[in-house]
Coordinates of C-alpha atoms and ligand atoms in Angstrom, one line a residue:
X1 CA -59.7 -47.1 -46.7
X2 CA -57.1 -48.0 -44.1
X3 CA -55.8 -45.1 -42.1
X4 CA -52.1 -44.1 -42.4
X5 CA -50.4 -42.4 -39.5
X6 CA -49.0 -39.0 -40.3
X7 CA -45.6 -40.1 -38.9
X8 CA -45.4 -42.5 -41.8
X9 CA -46.0 -39.8 -44.4
X10 CA -43.9 -36.8 -43.4
X11 CA -40.6 -38.3 -44.4
X12 CA -41.8 -40.6 -47.2
X13 CA -40.5 -40.6 -50.8
X14 CA -43.4 -42.7 -52.2
X15 CA -45.7 -40.2 -53.8
X16 CA -48.8 -40.3 -56.1
X17 CA -50.7 -42.8 -54.1
X18 CA -54.1 -42.7 -52.3
X19 CA -53.9 -42.2 -48.5
X20 CA -56.4 -41.7 -45.7
X21 CA -55.4 -39.7 -42.6
X22 CA -57.3 -38.8 -39.5
X23 CA -56.4 -36.1 -37.1
X24 CA -57.0 -32.6 -35.6
X25 CA -56.7 -29.3 -37.4
X26 CA -53.8 -27.3 -36.1
X27 CA -54.2 -24.4 -38.5
X28 CA -56.1 -23.4 -41.5
X29 CA -54.9 -20.8 -44.0
X30 CA -55.7 -20.0 -47.6
X31 CA -58.1 -17.9 -49.7
X32 CA -61.4 -18.2 -51.5
X33 CA -60.1 -20.8 -53.9
X34 CA -57.8 -23.0 -51.9
X35 CA -57.5 -23.9 -48.2
X36 CA -54.3 -25.3 -46.6
X37 CA -55.1 -27.4 -43.5
X38 CA -52.3 -28.5 -41.2
X39 CA -53.4 -31.8 -39.7
X40 CA -51.8 -33.6 -36.7
X41 CA -52.7 -37.0 -35.3
X42 CA -50.3 -37.2 -32.3
X43 CA -48.0 -39.8 -34.0
X44 CA -45.4 -37.1 -34.6
X45 CA -44.6 -33.5 -33.9
X46 CA -45.0 -32.8 -37.6
X47 CA -48.3 -32.0 -39.4
X48 CA -49.3 -33.0 -42.9
X49 CA -50.6 -30.3 -45.2
X50 CA -54.0 -31.0 -46.7
X51 CA -54.7 -28.9 -49.8
X52 CA -58.4 -28.3 -50.4
X53 CA -60.0 -27.0 -53.6
X54 CA -62.7 -24.9 -52.0
X55 CA -65.1 -25.1 -54.9
X56 CA -65.0 -28.9 -54.8
X57 CA -66.3 -29.0 -51.2
X58 CA -68.2 -25.7 -50.9
X59 CA -67.5 -22.9 -48.5
X60 CA -70.4 -23.8 -46.3
X61 CA -69.2 -27.4 -45.8
X62 CA -65.6 -26.1 -45.0
X63 CA -66.8 -23.5 -42.5
X64 CA -66.5 -25.7 -39.4
X65 CA -63.0 -26.9 -40.4
X66 CA -61.3 -24.7 -37.8
X67 CA -58.5 -25.2 -35.3
X68 CA -59.2 -28.2 -33.1
X69 CA -61.8 -29.9 -35.4
X70 CA -61.2 -33.5 -36.1
X71 CA -61.2 -34.8 -39.7
X72 CA -60.9 -37.9 -41.8
X73 CA -59.3 -37.0 -45.1
X74 CA -58.6 -39.1 -48.2
X75 CA -56.7 -38.0 -51.2
X76 CA -53.6 -38.2 -53.3
X77 CA -50.3 -37.9 -51.6
X78 CA -48.0 -35.7 -53.7
X79 CA -44.6 -34.1 -53.3
X80 CA -45.1 -30.7 -51.8
X81 CA -44.6 -27.6 -53.7
X82 CA -44.3 -25.4 -50.6
X83 CA -41.4 -25.2 -48.2
X84 CA -41.1 -27.0 -44.9
X85 CA -42.7 -30.3 -45.8
X86 CA -41.9 -33.1 -48.2
X87 CA -45.4 -34.4 -48.8
X88 CA -49.0 -33.0 -48.9
X89 CA -52.4 -34.4 -49.6
X90 CA -54.8 -33.2 -52.3
X91 CA -58.1 -33.7 -50.6
X92 CA -60.7 -35.8 -52.4
X93 CA -63.0 -36.6 -49.5
X94 CA -63.3 -34.9 -46.1
X95 CA -65.4 -36.2 -43.2
X96 CA -65.8 -34.0 -40.2
X97 CA -65.7 -36.2 -37.1
X98 CA -66.0 -33.3 -34.6
X99 CA -66.1 -29.5 -34.7
X100 CA -64.4 -27.1 -32.2
X101 CA -66.3 -23.9 -32.0
X102 CA -63.7 -21.1 -32.4
X103 CA -65.8 -18.9 -30.0
X104 CA -65.1 -21.3 -27.1
X105 CA -62.3 -23.6 -28.0
X106 CA -59.4 -22.5 -25.7
X107 CA -56.5 -23.5 -27.9
X108 CA -57.2 -21.1 -30.8
X109 CA -53.8 -19.6 -31.2
X110 CA -50.3 -20.7 -30.9
X111 CA -47.9 -19.6 -28.2
X112 CA -50.0 -19.9 -25.1
X113 CA -47.9 -19.7 -21.9
X114 CA -47.1 -22.9 -20.0
X115 CA -48.9 -21.4 -17.0
X116 CA -52.1 -21.0 -19.0
X117 CA -51.9 -24.5 -20.4
X118 CA -51.5 -25.9 -16.9
X119 CA -55.0 -24.5 -16.2
X120 CA -56.4 -26.5 -19.1
X121 CA -54.3 -29.6 -18.5
X122 CA -57.1 -31.7 -19.9
X123 CA -56.5 -30.2 -23.4
X124 CA -52.8 -29.4 -23.4
X125 CA -51.7 -32.8 -24.9
X126 CA -53.1 -31.4 -28.2
X127 CA -50.3 -28.7 -28.3
X128 CA -47.0 -29.3 -30.0
X129 CA -45.1 -28.8 -26.8
X130 CA -47.1 -31.4 -24.7
X131 CA -47.4 -33.8 -27.6
X132 CA -43.6 -33.8 -27.7
X133 CA -43.2 -34.1 -23.9
X134 CA -45.7 -37.0 -23.6
X135 CA -44.2 -38.9 -26.5
X136 CA -40.8 -38.6 -24.8
X137 CA -42.4 -39.7 -21.5
X138 CA -43.4 -42.9 -23.3
X139 CA -40.0 -43.4 -24.9
X140 CA -38.3 -43.1 -21.6
X141 CA -40.7 -45.4 -19.8
X142 CA -40.1 -48.0 -22.6
X143 CA -36.3 -47.5 -22.4
X144 CA -36.3 -48.1 -18.7
X145 CA -38.0 -51.4 -19.0
X146 CA -35.8 -52.2 -22.0
X147 CA -32.6 -51.5 -20.0
X148 CA -33.5 -53.6 -17.0
X149 CA -34.9 -56.4 -19.1
X150 CA -31.6 -56.6 -21.1
X151 CA -29.7 -56.6 -17.8
X152 CA -31.7 -59.6 -16.5
X153 CA -33.7 -57.7 -13.8
X154 CA -37.3 -58.6 -13.0
X155 CA -40.1 -56.0 -12.9
X156 CA -41.4 -56.5 -9.4
X157 CA -44.8 -54.9 -8.4
X158 CA -44.8 -53.5 -5.0
X159 CA -48.0 -52.4 -3.3
X160 CA -49.4 -48.9 -3.5
X161 CA -51.4 -49.3 -0.2
X162 CA -49.0 -49.9 2.7
X163 CA -49.3 -50.6 6.4
X164 CA -45.9 -49.2 7.2
X165 CA -45.1 -45.6 7.7
X166 CA -41.5 -46.1 8.4
X167 CA -40.2 -43.8 5.6
X168 CA -42.8 -41.2 5.3
X169 CA -44.2 -40.4 8.7
X170 CA -46.1 -37.2 8.3
X171 CA -46.0 -36.9 4.6
X172 CA -48.4 -39.8 3.7
X173 CA -51.9 -39.9 2.3
X174 CA -54.1 -42.0 4.4
X175 CA -56.3 -44.7 2.9
X176 CA -59.5 -45.5 4.8
X177 CA -63.1 -46.6 4.3
X178 CA -64.1 -45.3 7.8
X179 CA -66.7 -42.5 7.9
X180 CA -64.4 -39.6 8.3
X181 CA -67.1 -37.4 9.8
X182 CA -68.0 -40.1 12.5
X183 CA -65.1 -42.5 12.8
X184 CA -65.5 -45.4 15.4
X185 CA -63.7 -44.7 18.6
X186 CA -61.9 -47.0 21.1
X187 CA -62.6 -46.8 24.8
X188 CA -59.7 -44.4 25.1
X189 CA -61.3 -42.1 22.6
X190 CA -58.9 -42.7 19.7
X191 CA -60.0 -43.7 16.2
X192 CA -60.5 -47.4 16.1
X193 CA -58.6 -48.6 13.1
X194 CA -59.4 -52.2 13.8
X195 CA -62.7 -51.4 12.2
X196 CA -61.1 -50.0 9.1
X197 CA -60.9 -51.9 5.8
X198 CA -57.6 -53.6 6.5
X199 CA -58.0 -53.8 10.2
X200 CA -55.3 -51.2 10.8
X201 CA -54.2 -47.8 9.6
X202 CA -53.0 -47.8 5.9
X203 CA -51.5 -45.2 3.6
X204 CA -50.4 -44.7 0.0
X205 CA -46.8 -45.7 -0.5
X206 CA -44.0 -43.1 -0.6
X207 CA -41.5 -45.6 -2.1
X208 CA -41.5 -49.3 -3.1
X209 CA -38.0 -49.8 -1.8
X210 CA -38.6 -51.8 1.3
X211 CA -40.8 -54.3 -0.5
X212 CA -38.3 -54.2 -3.5
X213 CA -35.6 -55.4 -1.1
X214 CA -37.8 -58.5 -0.3
X215 CA -37.8 -59.2 -4.1
X216 CA -34.1 -58.8 -4.4
X217 CA -33.6 -61.3 -1.6
X218 CA -35.3 -63.9 -3.8
X219 CA -35.0 -62.9 -7.4
X220 CA -31.5 -61.4 -7.3
X221 CA -32.1 -58.2 -9.3
X222 CA -35.5 -56.5 -9.4
X223 CA -36.9 -53.1 -10.2
X224 CA -40.1 -51.3 -9.5
X225 CA -41.6 -48.6 -11.7
X226 CA -44.8 -47.2 -10.3
X227 CA -46.5 -44.2 -8.8
X228 CA -45.6 -43.0 -5.3
X229 CA -47.4 -40.4 -3.2
X230 CA -46.1 -37.7 -0.9
X231 CA -48.3 -35.3 0.9
X232 CA -45.4 -32.8 1.2
X233 CA -46.7 -29.3 1.1
X234 CA -43.7 -28.1 -0.8
X235 CA -44.9 -26.1 -3.7
X236 CA -41.7 -26.3 -5.7
X237 CA -41.0 -26.8 -9.4
X238 CA -39.4 -30.1 -8.6
X239 CA -42.0 -31.8 -6.3
X240 CA -45.3 -33.5 -7.1
X241 CA -47.7 -35.1 -4.7
X242 CA -48.1 -38.1 -7.1
X243 CA -45.0 -39.0 -9.0
X244 CA -43.5 -42.1 -10.7
X245 CA -40.4 -43.7 -9.3
X246 CA -38.0 -46.3 -10.6
X247 CA -36.3 -48.4 -7.9
X248 CA -33.9 -51.1 -8.8
X249 CA -32.7 -53.3 -5.9
X250 CA -29.9 -55.8 -6.4
X251 CA -28.6 -58.6 -4.2
X252 CA -24.8 -58.9 -3.9
X253 CA -24.2 -55.3 -5.2
X254 CA -22.1 -52.9 -3.2
X255 CA -22.1 -49.1 -3.5
X256 CA -19.6 -49.2 -6.4
X257 CA -21.8 -51.6 -8.4
X258 CA -24.7 -49.3 -7.5
X259 CA -22.9 -46.2 -8.9
X260 CA -21.9 -48.1 -12.0
X261 CA -25.5 -49.2 -12.5
X262 CA -26.9 -45.8 -12.0
X263 CA -24.5 -44.2 -14.5
X264 CA -24.9 -46.8 -17.2
X265 CA -28.7 -46.8 -16.8
X266 CA -29.0 -43.0 -17.1
X267 CA -26.7 -43.0 -20.1
X268 CA -28.7 -45.7 -21.8
X269 CA -32.1 -44.2 -21.3
X270 CA -31.0 -40.7 -22.3
X271 CA -29.3 -42.1 -25.5
X272 CA -32.5 -44.0 -26.2
X273 CA -34.6 -40.8 -26.0
X274 CA -32.2 -38.9 -28.2
X275 CA -32.5 -41.6 -30.8
X276 CA -36.2 -42.4 -30.7
X277 CA -37.5 -39.0 -29.7
X278 CA -35.2 -37.0 -31.9
X279 CA -37.8 -34.8 -33.6
X280 CA -39.5 -34.0 -30.3
X281 CA -36.3 -33.1 -28.6
X282 CA -35.2 -30.9 -31.5
X283 CA -38.6 -29.2 -31.3
X284 CA -38.3 -28.5 -27.5
X285 CA -34.7 -27.4 -28.0
X286 CA -35.7 -24.9 -30.6
X287 CA -38.7 -23.6 -28.6
X288 CA -37.4 -23.6 -25.1
X289 CA -33.8 -24.5 -24.5
X290 CA -31.1 -24.2 -27.2
X291 CA -28.5 -26.0 -25.1
X292 CA -30.7 -29.1 -24.5
X293 CA -29.2 -31.5 -27.0
X294 CA -25.6 -30.6 -26.0
X295 CA -26.5 -31.2 -22.4
X296 CA -27.9 -34.6 -23.1
X297 CA -24.9 -35.6 -25.2
X298 CA -22.7 -34.3 -22.4
X299 CA -24.2 -36.8 -20.0
X300 CA -23.7 -39.7 -22.5
X301 CA -20.1 -38.8 -23.3
X302 CA -18.7 -38.1 -19.9
X303 CA -17.8 -40.2 -16.9
X304 CA -19.6 -39.1 -13.8
X305 CA -17.3 -37.6 -11.1
X306 CA -17.4 -39.5 -7.8
X307 CA -16.8 -37.5 -4.6
X308 CA -17.6 -38.1 -1.0
X309 CA -19.9 -35.8 0.8
X310 CA -17.0 -34.7 2.9
X311 CA -15.0 -33.7 -0.2
X312 CA -18.1 -32.0 -1.5
X313 CA -18.5 -29.9 1.6
X314 CA -14.8 -28.9 1.4
X315 CA -15.2 -27.7 -2.2
X316 CA -18.3 -25.7 -1.2
X317 CA -16.6 -24.2 1.8
X318 CA -13.6 -23.2 -0.3
X319 CA -15.7 -21.8 -3.1
X320 CA -16.0 -18.4 -1.6
X321 CA -19.5 -18.4 -2.8
X322 CA -22.3 -16.9 -0.7
X323 CA -25.1 -19.5 -0.7
X324 CA -28.6 -18.8 0.5
X325 CA -28.3 -21.8 2.9
X326 CA -25.0 -22.0 4.9
X327 CA -22.6 -24.9 4.3
X328 CA -21.1 -27.0 7.0
X329 CA -20.3 -30.7 7.6
X330 CA -23.6 -32.3 8.5
X331 CA -25.9 -30.1 6.5
X332 CA -28.5 -31.6 4.1
X333 CA -27.4 -30.2 0.8
X334 CA -29.8 -27.8 -1.0
X335 CA -30.1 -27.8 -4.8
X336 CA -28.0 -24.6 -5.0
X337 CA -25.1 -26.5 -3.4
X338 CA -25.6 -29.5 -5.6
X339 CA -25.7 -27.4 -8.7
X340 CA -22.6 -25.5 -7.8
X341 CA -20.7 -28.8 -7.5
X342 CA -22.1 -30.0 -10.9
X343 CA -22.2 -26.9 -13.0
X344 CA -19.4 -24.8 -11.7
X345 CA -16.8 -27.0 -10.0
X346 CA -16.8 -30.4 -11.6
X347 CA -18.6 -29.3 -14.8
X348 CA -19.8 -32.9 -14.9
X349 CA -22.6 -35.0 -13.4
X350 CA -21.5 -35.9 -9.8
X351 CA -22.1 -38.9 -7.6
X352 CA -21.8 -37.9 -4.0
X353 CA -21.3 -40.7 -1.5
X354 CA -20.9 -41.4 2.2
X355 CA -23.3 -38.8 3.7
X356 CA -23.7 -38.2 7.4
X357 CA -25.9 -40.8 8.8
X358 CA -28.2 -38.2 10.5
X359 CA -29.4 -36.8 7.2
X360 CA -30.1 -40.2 5.6
X361 CA -32.5 -43.1 6.1
X362 CA -32.2 -45.8 8.7
X363 CA -31.6 -48.6 6.2
X364 CA -28.3 -47.4 4.7
X365 CA -25.2 -49.3 5.4
X366 CA -23.1 -47.8 8.2
X367 CA -19.5 -47.0 7.6
X368 CA -16.8 -47.9 10.1
X369 CA -16.3 -44.3 11.1
X370 CA -19.6 -44.3 13.0
X371 CA -20.6 -41.0 11.3
X372 CA -21.4 -41.7 7.7
X373 CA -23.4 -44.2 5.6
X374 CA -23.0 -45.7 2.2
X375 CA -25.4 -43.4 0.5
X376 CA -25.0 -42.2 -3.1
X377 CA -26.9 -39.4 -4.7
X378 CA -26.5 -38.6 -8.4
X379 CA -26.5 -34.9 -9.1
X380 CA -27.3 -33.5 -12.5
X381 CA -26.9 -30.0 -14.1
X382 CA -30.1 -27.9 -13.9
X383 CA -31.8 -30.5 -11.6
X384 CA -29.6 -31.2 -8.6
X385 CA -30.5 -34.6 -7.1
X386 CA -31.9 -36.9 -9.7
X387 CA -31.2 -40.3 -8.0
X388 CA -30.9 -41.1 -4.3
X389 CA -29.6 -44.6 -3.3
X390 CA -27.3 -46.6 -1.1
X391 CA -25.9 -49.9 -0.2
X392 CA -28.3 -51.2 2.4
X393 CA -27.4 -52.2 6.0
X394 CA -27.5 -56.0 5.8
X395 CA -26.6 -56.7 9.5
X396 CA -29.5 -57.2 11.8
X397 CA -27.9 -55.9 14.9
X398 CA -26.6 -52.7 13.4
X399 CA -30.0 -52.1 11.7
X400 CA -31.8 -52.6 15.1
X401 CA -29.4 -50.3 16.9
X402 CA -30.0 -47.6 14.4
X403 CA -33.8 -48.1 14.6
X404 CA -33.7 -47.7 18.3
X405 CA -31.4 -44.6 18.1
X406 CA -34.1 -43.0 15.8
X407 CA -36.9 -44.1 18.1
X408 CA -38.7 -45.7 15.2
X409 CA -41.8 -47.7 15.6
X410 CA -40.9 -51.3 14.5
X411 CA -44.3 -52.8 14.9
X412 CA -45.1 -52.2 11.3
X413 CA -41.6 -53.2 10.1
X414 CA -41.1 -56.7 11.5
X415 CA -41.4 -58.2 8.0
X416 CA -38.6 -56.0 6.7
X417 CA -36.3 -56.8 9.6
X418 CA -36.9 -60.5 8.9
X419 CA -34.9 -60.2 5.7
X420 CA -31.8 -59.6 7.9
X421 CA -32.6 -62.7 10.0
X422 CA -33.2 -65.1 7.1
X423 CA -30.4 -65.3 4.6
X424 CA -29.4 -61.7 4.7
X425 CA -27.0 -60.6 1.9
X426 CA -25.2 -57.5 0.9
X427 CA -27.4 -55.5 -1.5
X428 CA -27.9 -52.0 -2.9
X429 CA -30.4 -50.0 -4.8
X430 CA -31.6 -46.5 -5.7
X431 CA -34.6 -44.4 -6.6
X432 CA -35.0 -42.3 -9.7
X433 CA -37.8 -39.8 -9.9
X434 CA -39.2 -40.4 -13.4
X435 CA -40.4 -36.8 -13.7
X436 CA -37.0 -35.4 -12.6
X437 CA -35.5 -37.4 -15.5
X438 CA -38.1 -36.0 -17.8
X439 CA -37.3 -32.5 -16.7
X440 CA -33.8 -33.1 -17.7
X441 CA -34.6 -34.7 -21.1
X442 CA -37.2 -32.2 -22.1
X443 CA -35.5 -29.1 -20.8
X444 CA -38.8 -28.1 -19.1
X445 CA -38.4 -26.0 -15.9
X446 CA -41.5 -27.1 -14.0
X447 CA -42.3 -30.7 -13.0
X448 CA -46.0 -30.0 -13.5
X449 CA -45.3 -29.8 -17.3
X450 CA -43.9 -33.3 -17.6
X451 CA -46.8 -35.4 -16.3
X452 CA -50.2 -35.4 -18.0
X453 CA -52.2 -34.8 -14.9
X454 CA -50.1 -33.1 -12.1
X455 CA -51.2 -33.5 -8.5
X456 CA -49.9 -30.7 -6.3
X457 CA -51.3 -29.0 -3.3
X458 CA -54.9 -27.8 -4.0
X459 CA -54.8 -29.3 -7.5
X460 CA -56.4 -32.6 -8.5
X461 CA -59.4 -31.6 -10.6
X462 CA -58.4 -33.3 -13.8
Ligands
ATP501 P1 -35.8 -34.1 -2.4 O1 -34.8 -33.8 -1.4 O2 -35.6 -33.5 -3.8 O3 -37.2 -33.9 -1.9 P2 -35.9 -36.8 -1.5 O4 -34.6 -36.9 -0.8 O5 -37.1 -36.6 -0.8 O6 -35.8 -35.7 -2.7 P3 -35.9 -39.6 -2.2 O7 -36.8 -40.0 -1.0 O8 -34.5 -40.1 -2.1 O9 -36.0 -38.1 -2.5 O10 -36.6 -40.2 -3.5 C1 -35.9 -40.6 -4.6 C2 -36.1 -39.8 -5.9 O11 -37.5 -39.4 -6.1 C3 -35.4 -38.4 -5.8 O12 -34.1 -38.5 -6.1 C4 -36.2 -37.6 -6.8 O13 -35.7 -37.9 -8.1 C5 -37.6 -38.1 -6.7 N1 -38.5 -37.4 -5.9 C6 -38.5 -37.3 -4.5 N2 -39.6 -36.5 -4.1 C7 -40.3 -36.2 -5.2 C8 -41.5 -35.4 -5.5 N3 -42.2 -34.9 -4.4 N4 -41.9 -35.2 -6.7 C9 -41.1 -35.8 -7.8 N5 -40.0 -36.5 -7.6 C10 -39.6 -36.7 -6.3
MN502 MN1 -38.2 -34.9 -0.3

């Protein structure tokens, strides 16, 4: 008999028909005569109740039907007598696919701490919480592609292995096939990378932006959506060593177009999650964060406030608030500053623009004041910076001057600089950390809880 997904049964009104469901036992209750099994197959946060006449199957047969075991059940779908569910199945056949010995299965009871579940990340997708989070992760990934496709952007695949270290010097993971215990040496005694796989030093990418710009200069509007890697030893609840980034890059857009895009895009994907992940968001709100749904609707319903960095600093200076990190013009804002602007002053998402050039990347368009660049960061409640972007410097000479000021090594960047020599154009783009967006949409507090297999310092086992 063909399997039906549980998601298609929990809200059904078509009863008194034969069904076959397959899934994992969440709980088993009952008495000598009747057993109630809550079965979940990952298609929904909800379980379907299987009602088992113990005499029909025998106590011995039902013994291994415990939390975590996997079953195939056929039977009659009927309107439920009990509360909390519309439908239940009166079991006629049960096949046990796999048992889960209660003496050793780690997910026996409900209510494990998120910290404990992180230690068994290979099993935690089977919990209600992580099922909800990973379904939402899927919906958001789909919404992102959907949004850009509708807007006529092309999904452009940028490389994960890169020869340039322009952006991430010091925080990159090296890629090599050299024997690290005995690397070949040059006459001067340095490691001879000409013998390495690619003939020079390579690393994992920290961002697809520079290559994304090449795509925009040909296809008009592109976006990347792929993993990025940063060997930053910052053990924070907002940083991963491997995270996914979405980076649109658009020819002929200026910073205002860029802000409009970022705002419309965030509203679209959050609304999509609310619509298609409703049950999961409601579950997370109930369990972890009662204000979650209001916060999501608030983003959709309100226009983001736009301020310059200089205005932001003035607000912070006048706030009378004692911050852990002092505030002055030129400082790189900390998340306590960003959250003050968003949560207490503006009470709205904020887009902060025109940052001091010294705290921003070399490729950002320089303003005429000689001090600031056309950067734009989108700041969210609870999160702080969720998007970082800018209009790009399209002028070859200005870009070169900045590169020399910063003493950057241009040998590995010549291909990027060529875009400014051959048909340069105004353009803009931004980067959204996918897991930061997920933190916001799920209401989770720790970024390790919104990616199936988090990579953080000293943690890459499974
Ligand atoms: P932060 O100051 O929070 O470290 P950043 O300035 O290094 O961020 P960008 O280089 O602008 O960030 O990267 C673009 C986006 O990628 C950020 O807005 C953020 O959403 C996300 N991001 C950056 N670093 C990480 C990380 N280590 N783990 C997860 N997401 C990250
Ligand atoms: Mn960073």
